[in-house]
mmCIF file of C-alpha atoms and ligand atoms in Angstrom:
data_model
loop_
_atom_site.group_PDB
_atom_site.id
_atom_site.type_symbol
_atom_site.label_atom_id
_atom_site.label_comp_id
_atom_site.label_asym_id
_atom_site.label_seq_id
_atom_site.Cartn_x
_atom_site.Cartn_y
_atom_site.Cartn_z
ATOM 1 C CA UNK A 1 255.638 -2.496 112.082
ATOM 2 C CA UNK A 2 253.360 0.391 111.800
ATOM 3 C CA UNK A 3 250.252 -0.236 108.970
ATOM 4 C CA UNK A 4 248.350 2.075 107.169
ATOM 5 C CA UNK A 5 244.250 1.681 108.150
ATOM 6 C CA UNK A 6 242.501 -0.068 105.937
ATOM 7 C CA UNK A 7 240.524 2.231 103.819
ATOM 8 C CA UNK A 8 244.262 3.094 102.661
ATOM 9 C CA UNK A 9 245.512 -0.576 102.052
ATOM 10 C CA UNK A 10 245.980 -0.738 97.862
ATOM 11 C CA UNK A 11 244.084 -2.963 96.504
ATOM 12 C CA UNK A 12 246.881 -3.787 93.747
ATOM 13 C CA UNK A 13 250.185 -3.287 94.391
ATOM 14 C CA UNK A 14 252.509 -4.212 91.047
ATOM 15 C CA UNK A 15 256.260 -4.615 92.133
ATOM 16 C CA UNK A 16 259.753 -4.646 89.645
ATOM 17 C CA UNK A 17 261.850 -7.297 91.356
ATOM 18 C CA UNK A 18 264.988 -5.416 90.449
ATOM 19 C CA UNK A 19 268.634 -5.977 92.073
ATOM 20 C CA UNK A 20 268.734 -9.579 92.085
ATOM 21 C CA UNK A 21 272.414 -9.363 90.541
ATOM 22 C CA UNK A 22 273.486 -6.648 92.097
ATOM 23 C CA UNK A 23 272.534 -8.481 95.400
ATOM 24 C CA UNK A 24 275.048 -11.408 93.449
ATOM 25 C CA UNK A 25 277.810 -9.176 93.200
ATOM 26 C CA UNK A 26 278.069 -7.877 96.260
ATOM 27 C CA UNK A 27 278.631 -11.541 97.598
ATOM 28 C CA UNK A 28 280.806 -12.368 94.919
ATOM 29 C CA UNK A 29 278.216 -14.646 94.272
ATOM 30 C CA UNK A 30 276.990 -15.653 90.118
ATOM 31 C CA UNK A 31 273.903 -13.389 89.028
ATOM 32 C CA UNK A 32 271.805 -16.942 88.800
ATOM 33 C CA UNK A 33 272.302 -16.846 93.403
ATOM 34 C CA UNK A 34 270.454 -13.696 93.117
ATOM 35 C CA UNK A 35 267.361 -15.256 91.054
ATOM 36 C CA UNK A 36 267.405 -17.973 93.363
ATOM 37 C CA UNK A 37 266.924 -15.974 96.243
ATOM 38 C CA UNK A 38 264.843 -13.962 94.664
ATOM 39 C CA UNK A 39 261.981 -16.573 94.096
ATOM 40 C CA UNK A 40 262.260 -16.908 97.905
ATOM 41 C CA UNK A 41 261.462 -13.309 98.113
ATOM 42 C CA UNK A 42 258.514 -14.194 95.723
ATOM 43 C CA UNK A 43 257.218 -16.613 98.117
ATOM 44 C CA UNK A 44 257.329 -14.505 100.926
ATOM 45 C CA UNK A 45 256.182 -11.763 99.196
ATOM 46 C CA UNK A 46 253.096 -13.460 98.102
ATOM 47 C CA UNK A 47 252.145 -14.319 101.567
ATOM 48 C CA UNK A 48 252.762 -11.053 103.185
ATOM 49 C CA UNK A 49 251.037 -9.064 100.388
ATOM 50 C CA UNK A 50 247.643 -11.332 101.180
ATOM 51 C CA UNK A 51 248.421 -10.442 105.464
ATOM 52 C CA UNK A 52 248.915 -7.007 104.556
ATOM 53 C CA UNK A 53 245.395 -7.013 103.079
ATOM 54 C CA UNK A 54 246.175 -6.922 99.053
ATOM 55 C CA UNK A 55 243.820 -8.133 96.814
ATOM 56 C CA UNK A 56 245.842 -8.213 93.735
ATOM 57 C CA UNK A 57 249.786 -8.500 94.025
ATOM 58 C CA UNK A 58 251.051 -8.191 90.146
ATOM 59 C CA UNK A 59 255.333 -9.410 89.946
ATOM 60 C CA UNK A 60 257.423 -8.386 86.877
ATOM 61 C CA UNK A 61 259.021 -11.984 86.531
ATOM 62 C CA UNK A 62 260.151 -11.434 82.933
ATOM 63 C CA UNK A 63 260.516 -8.649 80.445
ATOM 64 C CA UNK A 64 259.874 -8.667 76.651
ATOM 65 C CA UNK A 65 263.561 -7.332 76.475
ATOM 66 C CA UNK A 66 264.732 -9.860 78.820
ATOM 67 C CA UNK A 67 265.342 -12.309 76.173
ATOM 68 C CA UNK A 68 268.939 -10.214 75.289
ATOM 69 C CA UNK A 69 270.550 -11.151 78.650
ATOM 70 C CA UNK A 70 272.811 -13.853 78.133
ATOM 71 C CA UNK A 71 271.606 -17.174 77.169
ATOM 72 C CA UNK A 72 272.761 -19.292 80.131
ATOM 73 C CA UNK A 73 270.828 -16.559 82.403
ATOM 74 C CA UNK A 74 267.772 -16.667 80.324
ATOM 75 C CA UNK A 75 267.555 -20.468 80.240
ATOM 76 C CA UNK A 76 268.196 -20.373 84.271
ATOM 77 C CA UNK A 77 265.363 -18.197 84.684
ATOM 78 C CA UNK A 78 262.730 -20.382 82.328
ATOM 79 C CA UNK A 79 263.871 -23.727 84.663
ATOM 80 C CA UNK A 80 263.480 -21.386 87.709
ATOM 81 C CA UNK A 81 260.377 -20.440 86.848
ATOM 82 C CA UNK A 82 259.492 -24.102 85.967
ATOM 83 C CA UNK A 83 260.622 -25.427 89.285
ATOM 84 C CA UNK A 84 258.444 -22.801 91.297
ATOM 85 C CA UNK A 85 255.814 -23.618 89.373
ATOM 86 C CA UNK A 86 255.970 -27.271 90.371
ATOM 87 C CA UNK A 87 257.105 -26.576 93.785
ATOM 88 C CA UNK A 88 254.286 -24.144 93.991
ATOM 89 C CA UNK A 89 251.044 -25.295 93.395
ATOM 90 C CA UNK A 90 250.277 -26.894 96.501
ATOM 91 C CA UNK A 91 250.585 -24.193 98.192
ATOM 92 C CA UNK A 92 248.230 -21.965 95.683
ATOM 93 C CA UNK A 93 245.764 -24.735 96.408
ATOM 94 C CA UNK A 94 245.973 -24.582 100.006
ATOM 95 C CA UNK A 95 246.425 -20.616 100.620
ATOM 96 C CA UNK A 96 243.749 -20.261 97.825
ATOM 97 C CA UNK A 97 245.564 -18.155 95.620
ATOM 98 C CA UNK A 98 244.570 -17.218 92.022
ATOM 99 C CA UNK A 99 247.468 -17.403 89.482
ATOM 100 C CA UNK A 100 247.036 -15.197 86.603
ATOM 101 C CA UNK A 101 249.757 -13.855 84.095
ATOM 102 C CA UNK A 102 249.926 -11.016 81.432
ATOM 103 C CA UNK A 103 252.140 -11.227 78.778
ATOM 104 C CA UNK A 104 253.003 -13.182 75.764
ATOM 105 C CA UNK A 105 253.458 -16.524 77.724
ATOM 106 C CA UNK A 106 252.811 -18.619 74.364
ATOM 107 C CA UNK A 107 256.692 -17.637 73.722
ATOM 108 C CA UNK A 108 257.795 -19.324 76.844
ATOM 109 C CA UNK A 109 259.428 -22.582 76.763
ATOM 110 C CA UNK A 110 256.945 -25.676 76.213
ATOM 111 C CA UNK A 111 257.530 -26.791 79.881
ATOM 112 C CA UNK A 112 256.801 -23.199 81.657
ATOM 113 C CA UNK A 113 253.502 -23.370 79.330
ATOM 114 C CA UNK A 114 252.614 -26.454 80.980
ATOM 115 C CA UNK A 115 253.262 -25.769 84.470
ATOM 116 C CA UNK A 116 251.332 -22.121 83.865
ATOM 117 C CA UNK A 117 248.362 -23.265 82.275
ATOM 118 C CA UNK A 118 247.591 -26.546 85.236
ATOM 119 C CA UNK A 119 248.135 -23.848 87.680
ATOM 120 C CA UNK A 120 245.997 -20.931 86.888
ATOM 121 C CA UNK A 121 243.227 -23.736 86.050
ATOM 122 C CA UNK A 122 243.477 -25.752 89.161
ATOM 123 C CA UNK A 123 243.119 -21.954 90.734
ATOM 124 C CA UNK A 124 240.986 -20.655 88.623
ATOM 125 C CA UNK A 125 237.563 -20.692 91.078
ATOM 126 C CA UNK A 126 239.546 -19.036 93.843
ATOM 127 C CA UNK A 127 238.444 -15.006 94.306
ATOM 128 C CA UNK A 128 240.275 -13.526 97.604
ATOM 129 C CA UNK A 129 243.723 -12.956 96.118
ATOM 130 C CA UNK A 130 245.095 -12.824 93.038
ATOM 131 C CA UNK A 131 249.095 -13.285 92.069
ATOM 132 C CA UNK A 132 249.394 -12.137 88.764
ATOM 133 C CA UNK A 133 252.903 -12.776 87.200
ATOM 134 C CA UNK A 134 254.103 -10.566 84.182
ATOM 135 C CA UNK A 135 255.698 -13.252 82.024
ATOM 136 C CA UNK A 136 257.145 -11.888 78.796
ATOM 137 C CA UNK A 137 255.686 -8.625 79.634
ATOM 138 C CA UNK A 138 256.249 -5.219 77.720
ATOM 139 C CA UNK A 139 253.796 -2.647 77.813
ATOM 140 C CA UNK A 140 254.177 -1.195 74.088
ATOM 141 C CA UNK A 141 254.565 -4.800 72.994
ATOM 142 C CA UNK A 142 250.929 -5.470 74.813
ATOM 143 C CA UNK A 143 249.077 -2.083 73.651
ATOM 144 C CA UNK A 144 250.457 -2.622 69.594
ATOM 145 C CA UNK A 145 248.757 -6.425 70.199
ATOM 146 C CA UNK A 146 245.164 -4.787 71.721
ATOM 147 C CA UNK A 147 245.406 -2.733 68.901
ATOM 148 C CA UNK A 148 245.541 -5.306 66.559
ATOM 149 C CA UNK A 149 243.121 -6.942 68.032
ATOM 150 C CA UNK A 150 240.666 -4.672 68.628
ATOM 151 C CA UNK A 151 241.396 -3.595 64.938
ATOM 152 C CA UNK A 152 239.905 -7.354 64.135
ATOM 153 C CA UNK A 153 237.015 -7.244 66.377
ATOM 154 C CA UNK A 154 236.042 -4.144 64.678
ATOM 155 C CA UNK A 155 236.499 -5.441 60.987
ATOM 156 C CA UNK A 156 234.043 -8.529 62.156
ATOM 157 C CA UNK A 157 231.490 -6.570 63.853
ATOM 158 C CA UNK A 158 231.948 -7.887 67.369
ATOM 159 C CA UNK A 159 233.215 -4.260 67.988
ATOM 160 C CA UNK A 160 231.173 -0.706 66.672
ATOM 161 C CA UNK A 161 233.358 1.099 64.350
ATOM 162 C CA UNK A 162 234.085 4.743 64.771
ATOM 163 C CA UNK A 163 234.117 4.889 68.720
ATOM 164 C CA UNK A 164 236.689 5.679 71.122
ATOM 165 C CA UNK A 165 236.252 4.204 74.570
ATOM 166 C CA UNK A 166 238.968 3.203 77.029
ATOM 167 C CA UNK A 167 236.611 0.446 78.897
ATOM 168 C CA UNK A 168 236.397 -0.767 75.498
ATOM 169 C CA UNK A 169 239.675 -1.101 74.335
ATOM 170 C CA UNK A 170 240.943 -1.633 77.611
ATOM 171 C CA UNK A 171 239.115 -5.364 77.187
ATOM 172 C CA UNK A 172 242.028 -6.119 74.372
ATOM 173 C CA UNK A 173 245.085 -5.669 77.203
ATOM 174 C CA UNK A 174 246.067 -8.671 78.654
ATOM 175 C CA UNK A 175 245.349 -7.314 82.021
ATOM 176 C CA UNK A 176 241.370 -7.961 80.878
ATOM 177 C CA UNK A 177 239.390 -7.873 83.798
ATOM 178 C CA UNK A 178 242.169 -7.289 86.524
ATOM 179 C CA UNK A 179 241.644 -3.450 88.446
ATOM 180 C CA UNK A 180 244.447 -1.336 87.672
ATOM 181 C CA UNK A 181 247.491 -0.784 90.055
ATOM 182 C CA UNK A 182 247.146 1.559 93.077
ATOM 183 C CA UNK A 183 250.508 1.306 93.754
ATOM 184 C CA UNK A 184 254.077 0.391 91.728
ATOM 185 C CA UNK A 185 256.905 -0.257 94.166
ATOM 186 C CA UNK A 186 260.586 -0.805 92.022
ATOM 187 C CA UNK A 187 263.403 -1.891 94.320
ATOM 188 C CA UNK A 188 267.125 -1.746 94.232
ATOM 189 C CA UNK A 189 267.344 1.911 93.918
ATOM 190 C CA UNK A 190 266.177 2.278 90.116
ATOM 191 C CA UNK A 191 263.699 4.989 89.180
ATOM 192 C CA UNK A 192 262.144 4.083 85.725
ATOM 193 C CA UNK A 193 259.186 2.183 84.647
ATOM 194 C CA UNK A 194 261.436 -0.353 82.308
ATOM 195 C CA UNK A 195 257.682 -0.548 80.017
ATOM 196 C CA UNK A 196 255.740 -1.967 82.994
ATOM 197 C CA UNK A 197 251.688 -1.553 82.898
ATOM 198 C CA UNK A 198 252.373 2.086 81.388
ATOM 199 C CA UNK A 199 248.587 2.319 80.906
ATOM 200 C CA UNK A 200 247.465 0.741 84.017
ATOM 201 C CA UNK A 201 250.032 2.657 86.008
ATOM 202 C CA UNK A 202 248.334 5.908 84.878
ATOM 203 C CA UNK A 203 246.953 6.672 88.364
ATOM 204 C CA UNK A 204 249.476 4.694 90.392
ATOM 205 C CA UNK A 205 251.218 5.934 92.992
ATOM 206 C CA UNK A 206 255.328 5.194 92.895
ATOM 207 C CA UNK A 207 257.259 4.022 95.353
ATOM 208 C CA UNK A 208 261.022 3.246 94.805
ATOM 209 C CA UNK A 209 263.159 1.278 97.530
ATOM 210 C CA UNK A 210 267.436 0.936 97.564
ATOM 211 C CA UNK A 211 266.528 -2.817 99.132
ATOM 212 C CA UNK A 212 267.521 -5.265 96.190
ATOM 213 C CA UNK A 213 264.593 -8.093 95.353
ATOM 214 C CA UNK A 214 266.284 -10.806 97.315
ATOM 215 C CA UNK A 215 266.727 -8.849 100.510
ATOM 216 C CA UNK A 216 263.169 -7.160 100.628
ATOM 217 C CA UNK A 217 260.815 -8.579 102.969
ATOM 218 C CA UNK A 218 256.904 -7.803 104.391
ATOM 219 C CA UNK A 219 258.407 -4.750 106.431
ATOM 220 C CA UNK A 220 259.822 -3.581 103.581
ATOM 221 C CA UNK A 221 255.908 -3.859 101.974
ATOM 222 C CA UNK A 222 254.275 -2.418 105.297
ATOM 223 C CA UNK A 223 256.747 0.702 104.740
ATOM 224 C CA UNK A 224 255.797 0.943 101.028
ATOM 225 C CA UNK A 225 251.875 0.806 101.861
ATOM 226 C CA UNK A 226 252.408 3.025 104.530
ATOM 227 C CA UNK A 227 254.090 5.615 102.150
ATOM 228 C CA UNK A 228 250.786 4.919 99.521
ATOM 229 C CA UNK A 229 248.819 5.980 102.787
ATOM 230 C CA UNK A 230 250.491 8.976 103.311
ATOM 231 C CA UNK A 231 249.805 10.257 99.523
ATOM 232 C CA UNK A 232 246.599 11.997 98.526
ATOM 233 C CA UNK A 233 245.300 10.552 94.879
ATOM 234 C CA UNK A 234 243.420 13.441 93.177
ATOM 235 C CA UNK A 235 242.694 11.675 89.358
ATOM 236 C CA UNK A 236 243.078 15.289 88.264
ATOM 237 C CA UNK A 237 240.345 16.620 90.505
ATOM 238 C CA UNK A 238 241.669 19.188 93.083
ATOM 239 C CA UNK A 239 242.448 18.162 97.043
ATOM 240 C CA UNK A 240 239.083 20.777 97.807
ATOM 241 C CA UNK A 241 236.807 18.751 95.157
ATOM 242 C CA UNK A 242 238.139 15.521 97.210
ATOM 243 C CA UNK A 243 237.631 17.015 100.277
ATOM 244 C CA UNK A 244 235.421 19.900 100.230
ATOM 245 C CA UNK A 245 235.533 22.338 103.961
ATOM 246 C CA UNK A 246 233.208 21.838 106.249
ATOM 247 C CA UNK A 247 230.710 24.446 106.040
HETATM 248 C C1 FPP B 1 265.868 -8.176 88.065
HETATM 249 O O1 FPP B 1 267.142 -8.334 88.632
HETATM 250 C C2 FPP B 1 265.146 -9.410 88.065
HETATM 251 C C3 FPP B 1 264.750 -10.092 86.945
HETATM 252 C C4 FPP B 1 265.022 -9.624 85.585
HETATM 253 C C5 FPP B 1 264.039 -11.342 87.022
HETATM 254 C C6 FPP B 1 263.152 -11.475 88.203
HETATM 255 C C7 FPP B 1 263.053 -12.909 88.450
HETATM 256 C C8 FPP B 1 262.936 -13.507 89.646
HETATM 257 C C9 FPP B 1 262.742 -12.803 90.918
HETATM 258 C C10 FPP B 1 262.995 -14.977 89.716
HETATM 259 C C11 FPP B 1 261.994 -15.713 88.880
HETATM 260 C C12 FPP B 1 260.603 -15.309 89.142
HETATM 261 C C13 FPP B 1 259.607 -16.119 89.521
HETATM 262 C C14 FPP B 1 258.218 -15.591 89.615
HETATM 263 C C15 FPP B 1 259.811 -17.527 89.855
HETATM 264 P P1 FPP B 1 268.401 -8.040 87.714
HETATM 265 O O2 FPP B 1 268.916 -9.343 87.236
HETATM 266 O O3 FPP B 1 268.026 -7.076 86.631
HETATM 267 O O4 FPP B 1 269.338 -7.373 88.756
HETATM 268 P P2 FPP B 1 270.479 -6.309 88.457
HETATM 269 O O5 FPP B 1 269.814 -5.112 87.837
HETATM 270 O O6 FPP B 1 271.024 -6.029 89.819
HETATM 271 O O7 FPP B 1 271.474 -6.979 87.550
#
């Protein structure tokens, strides 16, 4: 497995864990054997993004939309989610791994609550790796609540009216305090951003993979950072300004 040096390692990598049905189908198996399988590729994934030298490893585990698939899937997902949550946490504990989320998790069932809020506090003091899981997650549905918020802060005075500052409104998304992606990967052959850390992702690099969720594995990763390696990120300044000639 050939890995980037690294200086070119992201820091963040933020992954849509798509194809978990389609992985399903293809085995003639029900879409809830693809979810299954794909918290086992959560797992591993977690551990190999920390080898691989991530600092920050950010899953799309549930969508604002998500809510429309059909209730028997959405209810298998919440008790999935649940049950690695339990199953979990000894294993944050042990591997020191932060859990954070971003999202509107005070919509999720009482039980997910529960299990979400012992975790990230009985991880809360830990600094070397972070797993953030997007839980409830939409991007517009995150930026119209900063706004409101921010709206609020100004009309008490905790905020100055009549400025314009990023860094400062950028405290109202609920990826406070996290650094923004370096890199998106989407698997399963989909090329879209499905309203994923639109803002965030402004200086991301993209990578897209055919490998569904439940099939991708820390290869699959090393091949992804090695493709982040590969690309030269300008932030709008020319490839001379980044690297000016040797005189
Ligand atoms: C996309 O596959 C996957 C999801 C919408 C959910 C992702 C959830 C998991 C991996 C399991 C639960 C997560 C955690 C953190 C325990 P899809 O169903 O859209 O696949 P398809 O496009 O092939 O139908």
């Amino acid at each position: 497995m050939s890995l980037p040096s690294p200086d070119k390692v992201p820091s963040h990598a933020a992954i849509i864990m798509d194809g978990n049905g389609r992985w399903a189908r293809q085995r003639g198996l029900p879409r809830i054997e693809g979810h299954r399988r794909g918290v086992e590729t959560v797992r591993k994934i977690t551990e190999a993004g920390r080898e691989l030298g991530l600092r920050t490893l950010t899953l799309y585990a549930f969508s604002v939309e998500n809510w429309k698939r059909p209730p028997e899937e959405v209810s298998a997902l919440m008790g999935l989610l649940e049950f690695y949550l339990q199953k979990e946490l000894q294993t944050f504990v042990k591997n020191r791994i932060r859990l954070r989320t971003i999202g509107r998790t005070g919509e999720l069932p009482p039980g997910v609550q529960k299990h979400l809020n012992h975790t990230i506090e009985a991880t809360a003091g830990f600094t070397d790796y972070t797993l953030v899981l997007a839980l409830n997650y939409g991007a517009r549905t995150e930026v119209a609540d900063a706004a409101r918020d921010y709206a609020a802060a100004v009309a008490a005075g905790r905020e100055p009216a009549g400025e314009s500052s990023w860094a400062a409104f950028s405290r109202y998304l609920s990826t406070a305090g996290l650094p923004d992606p370096d890199l998106i990967i989407r698997t399963s052959g989909e090329s879209r951003l499905s309203n994923f850390l639109m803002l965030q992702g402004a200086y991301a690099e993209f990578v897209f993979t055919p490998v569904h969720w439940p099939d991708f594995t820390k290869a699959d990763l090393a091949a992804a950072f090695a493709e982040y390696a590969r690309r030269e990120r300008r932030y709008g300044l020319t490839s001379e300004q980044l690297a000016p000639p040797a005189k």
